[in-house]
PDB file of C-alpha atoms in Angstrom:
ATOM      1  CA  UNK A  16       0.120  -0.044   0.145  1.00  0.00           C
ATOM      2  CA  UNK A  17       1.319   3.500  -1.264  1.00  0.00           C
ATOM      3  CA  UNK A  18      -0.259   6.906   0.135  1.00  0.00           C
ATOM      4  CA  UNK A  19       2.361   9.114  -1.166  1.00  0.00           C
ATOM      5  CA  UNK A  20       3.686   8.687  -4.954  1.00  0.00           C
ATOM      6  CA  UNK A  21       7.452   9.090  -5.816  1.00  0.00           C
ATOM      7  CA  UNK A  22       6.938  12.566  -7.083  1.00  0.00           C
ATOM      8  CA  UNK A  23       6.033  14.529  -3.891  1.00  0.00           C
ATOM      9  CA  UNK A  24       6.774  18.090  -4.987  1.00  0.00           C
ATOM     10  CA  UNK A  25       3.325  18.231  -7.038  1.00  0.00           C
ATOM     11  CA  UNK A  26       0.563  17.711  -3.905  1.00  0.00           C
ATOM     12  CA  UNK A  27      -1.887  16.215  -6.308  1.00  0.00           C
ATOM     13  CA  UNK A  28       0.001  13.144  -6.276  1.00  0.00           C
ATOM     14  CA  UNK A  29      -1.281  12.249  -2.867  1.00  0.00           C
ATOM     15  CA  UNK A  30      -3.456   9.288  -2.940  1.00  0.00           C
ATOM     16  CA  UNK A  31      -5.560   8.255  -0.475  1.00  0.00           C
ATOM     17  CA  UNK A  32      -6.782   5.023  -1.750  1.00  0.00           C
ATOM     18  CA  UNK A  33      -6.516   2.417   0.683  1.00  0.00           C
ATOM     19  CA  UNK A  34      -6.187   4.731   3.487  1.00  0.00           C
ATOM     20  CA  UNK A  35      -9.329   3.753   6.357  1.00  0.00           C
ATOM     21  CA  UNK A  36     -11.437   6.504   7.270  1.00  0.00           C
ATOM     22  CA  UNK A  37     -11.369   7.837  10.660  1.00  0.00           C
ATOM     23  CA  UNK A  38     -14.337   7.220  12.965  1.00  0.00           C
ATOM     24  CA  UNK A  39     -15.554  10.629  14.300  1.00  0.00           C
ATOM     25  CA  UNK A  40     -18.145   9.466  16.391  1.00  0.00           C
ATOM     26  CA  UNK A  41     -15.191   7.512  18.547  1.00  0.00           C
ATOM     27  CA  UNK A  42     -15.191   8.768  22.242  1.00  0.00           C
ATOM     28  CA  UNK A  43     -11.556  10.599  23.096  1.00  0.00           C
ATOM     29  CA  UNK A  44     -10.091   9.556  26.407  1.00  0.00           C
ATOM     30  CA  UNK A  45      -8.075  12.364  27.946  1.00  0.00           C
ATOM     31  CA  UNK A  46      -5.791  11.468  30.514  1.00  0.00           C
ATOM     32  CA  UNK A  47      -6.987  12.379  34.049  1.00  0.00           C
ATOM     33  CA  UNK A  48      -5.208  15.660  34.788  1.00  0.00           C
ATOM     34  CA  UNK A  49      -7.377  16.656  37.529  1.00  0.00           C
ATOM     35  CA  UNK A  50      -6.520  13.848  40.007  1.00  0.00           C
ATOM     36  CA  UNK A  51      -5.464  15.891  42.633  1.00  0.00           C
ATOM     37  CA  UNK A  52      -8.989  17.627  42.790  1.00  0.00           C
ATOM     38  CA  UNK A  53     -10.878  14.325  42.398  1.00  0.00           C
ATOM     39  CA  UNK A  54      -9.183  12.494  45.291  1.00  0.00           C
ATOM     40  CA  UNK A  55      -9.856  15.289  47.471  1.00  0.00           C
ATOM     41  CA  UNK A  56      -6.954  16.369  49.456  1.00  0.00           C
ATOM     42  CA  UNK A  57      -7.623  17.898  52.474  1.00  0.00           C
ATOM     43  CA  UNK A  58      -4.210  18.350  53.889  1.00  0.00           C
ATOM     44  CA  UNK A  59      -2.757  21.564  51.987  1.00  0.00           C
ATOM     45  CA  UNK A  60       0.909  20.761  53.559  1.00  0.00           C
ATOM     46  CA  UNK A  61       1.032  17.661  51.074  1.00  0.00           C
ATOM     47  CA  UNK A  62       0.095  19.591  48.132  1.00  0.00           C
ATOM     48  CA  UNK A  63       3.688  19.838  46.201  1.00  0.00           C
ATOM     49  CA  UNK A  64       2.584  23.994  44.953  1.00  0.00           C
ATOM     50  CA  UNK A  65       2.143  25.018  48.825  1.00  0.00           C
ATOM     51  CA  UNK A  66       5.274  23.601  49.633  1.00  0.00           C
ATOM     52  CA  UNK A  67       6.901  25.406  47.149  1.00  0.00           C
ATOM     53  CA  UNK A  68       5.577  28.351  47.939  1.00  0.00           C
ATOM     54  CA  UNK A  69       6.276  28.102  51.345  1.00  0.00           C
ATOM     55  CA  UNK A  70       9.956  27.445  50.716  1.00  0.00           C
ATOM     56  CA  UNK A  71      10.121  30.586  48.800  1.00  0.00           C
ATOM     57  CA  UNK A  72       8.591  33.012  51.405  1.00  0.00           C
ATOM     58  CA  UNK A  73      11.134  32.206  54.419  1.00  0.00           C
ATOM     59  CA  UNK A  74      11.060  34.523  57.370  1.00  0.00           C
ATOM     60  CA  UNK A  75      14.363  33.962  58.361  1.00  0.00           C
ATOM     61  CA  UNK A  76      15.657  34.607  54.849  1.00  0.00           C
ATOM     62  CA  UNK A  77      13.852  38.331  54.179  1.00  0.00           C
ATOM     63  CA  UNK A  78      14.790  39.080  57.900  1.00  0.00           C
ATOM     64  CA  UNK A  79      18.597  37.952  57.116  1.00  0.00           C
ATOM     65  CA  UNK A  80      18.464  40.111  53.878  1.00  0.00           C
ATOM     66  CA  UNK A  81      17.120  43.224  56.239  1.00  0.00           C
ATOM     67  CA  UNK A  82      19.459  42.590  58.753  1.00  0.00           C
ATOM     68  CA  UNK A  83      22.592  42.782  56.105  1.00  0.00           C
ATOM     69  CA  UNK A  84      21.289  45.759  54.698  1.00  0.00           C
ATOM     70  CA  UNK A  85      21.083  47.698  57.700  1.00  0.00           C
ATOM     71  CA  UNK A  86      24.161  46.848  58.916  1.00  0.00           C
ATOM     72  CA  UNK A  87      26.557  47.387  55.397  1.00  0.00           C
ATOM     73  CA  UNK A  88      24.540  50.340  53.520  1.00  0.00           C
ATOM     74  CA  UNK A  89      27.543  51.290  51.480  1.00  0.00           C
ATOM     75  CA  UNK A  90      28.276  47.884  50.238  1.00  0.00           C
ATOM     76  CA  UNK A  91      24.551  47.735  49.391  1.00  0.00           C
ATOM     77  CA  UNK A  92      24.879  50.861  47.299  1.00  0.00           C
ATOM     78  CA  UNK A  93      28.164  49.915  45.862  1.00  0.00           C
ATOM     79  CA  UNK A  94      26.257  46.880  44.287  1.00  0.00           C
ATOM     80  CA  UNK A  95      23.376  48.814  43.416  1.00  0.00           C
ATOM     81  CA  UNK A  96      25.158  51.314  41.454  1.00  0.00           C
ATOM     82  CA  UNK A  97      26.878  48.190  39.889  1.00  0.00           C
ATOM     83  CA  UNK A  98      23.657  46.459  39.198  1.00  0.00           C
ATOM     84  CA  UNK A  99      22.507  49.897  37.396  1.00  0.00           C
ATOM     85  CA  UNK A 100      25.812  49.680  35.043  1.00  0.00           C
ATOM     86  CA  UNK A 101      25.282  46.063  33.929  1.00  0.00           C
ATOM     87  CA  UNK A 102      21.927  47.163  33.050  1.00  0.00           C
ATOM     88  CA  UNK A 103      22.183  50.601  31.398  1.00  0.00           C
ATOM     89  CA  UNK A 104      26.059  50.379  30.167  1.00  0.00           C
ATOM     90  CA  UNK A 105      26.689  46.947  29.704  1.00  0.00           C
ATOM     91  CA  UNK A 106      22.931  45.764  28.151  1.00  0.00           C
ATOM     92  CA  UNK A 107      22.754  42.920  30.289  1.00  0.00           C
ATOM     93  CA  UNK A 108      18.873  41.444  30.830  1.00  0.00           C
ATOM     94  CA  UNK A 109      17.734  42.394  34.515  1.00  0.00           C
ATOM     95  CA  UNK A 110      18.064  38.460  35.260  1.00  0.00           C
ATOM     96  CA  UNK A 111      21.424  38.263  33.834  1.00  0.00           C
ATOM     97  CA  UNK A 112      22.512  41.377  36.433  1.00  0.00           C
ATOM     98  CA  UNK A 113      20.875  39.512  39.323  1.00  0.00           C
ATOM     99  CA  UNK A 114      22.749  36.941  38.861  1.00  0.00           C
ATOM    100  CA  UNK A 115      26.211  38.663  38.564  1.00  0.00           C
ATOM    101  CA  UNK A 116      25.225  40.936  41.529  1.00  0.00           C
ATOM    102  CA  UNK A 117      24.216  37.665  43.747  1.00  0.00           C
ATOM    103  CA  UNK A 118      27.834  35.958  42.962  1.00  0.00           C
ATOM    104  CA  UNK A 119      29.349  39.287  43.248  1.00  0.00           C
ATOM    105  CA  UNK A 120      27.918  40.101  46.553  1.00  0.00           C
ATOM    106  CA  UNK A 121      28.639  36.202  47.729  1.00  0.00           C
ATOM    107  CA  UNK A 122      32.140  36.568  46.796  1.00  0.00           C
ATOM    108  CA  UNK A 123      33.350  39.977  47.881  1.00  0.00           C
ATOM    109  CA  UNK A 124      31.229  40.767  50.807  1.00  0.00           C
ATOM    110  CA  UNK A 125      30.433  37.324  52.081  1.00  0.00           C
ATOM    111  CA  UNK A 126      26.418  37.927  51.751  1.00  0.00           C
TER     112      UNK A 126
END
């Protein structure tokens, strides 16, 4: 059985004889994507999204950052100027400048 002739440059050479027609009345079975909602999770601590969100917002991390800023104001101002230089003068994206500033702060200031 051959659906496409050797000369495929011309679209009129496509031969659909012998190709079975698709039954449009068949039920389409979709994968179960809402299993978490159907199972009825009552403990929000077991949901992955809640755990990830909790790890991103930690009081100790914010508290540590604020304490560092309050005690090292001059260093933070230097890093801010360097950040602005990377974006304005060097043309880096915000994400790239943030990554460089984070590495710089860790390497030179121990933050």
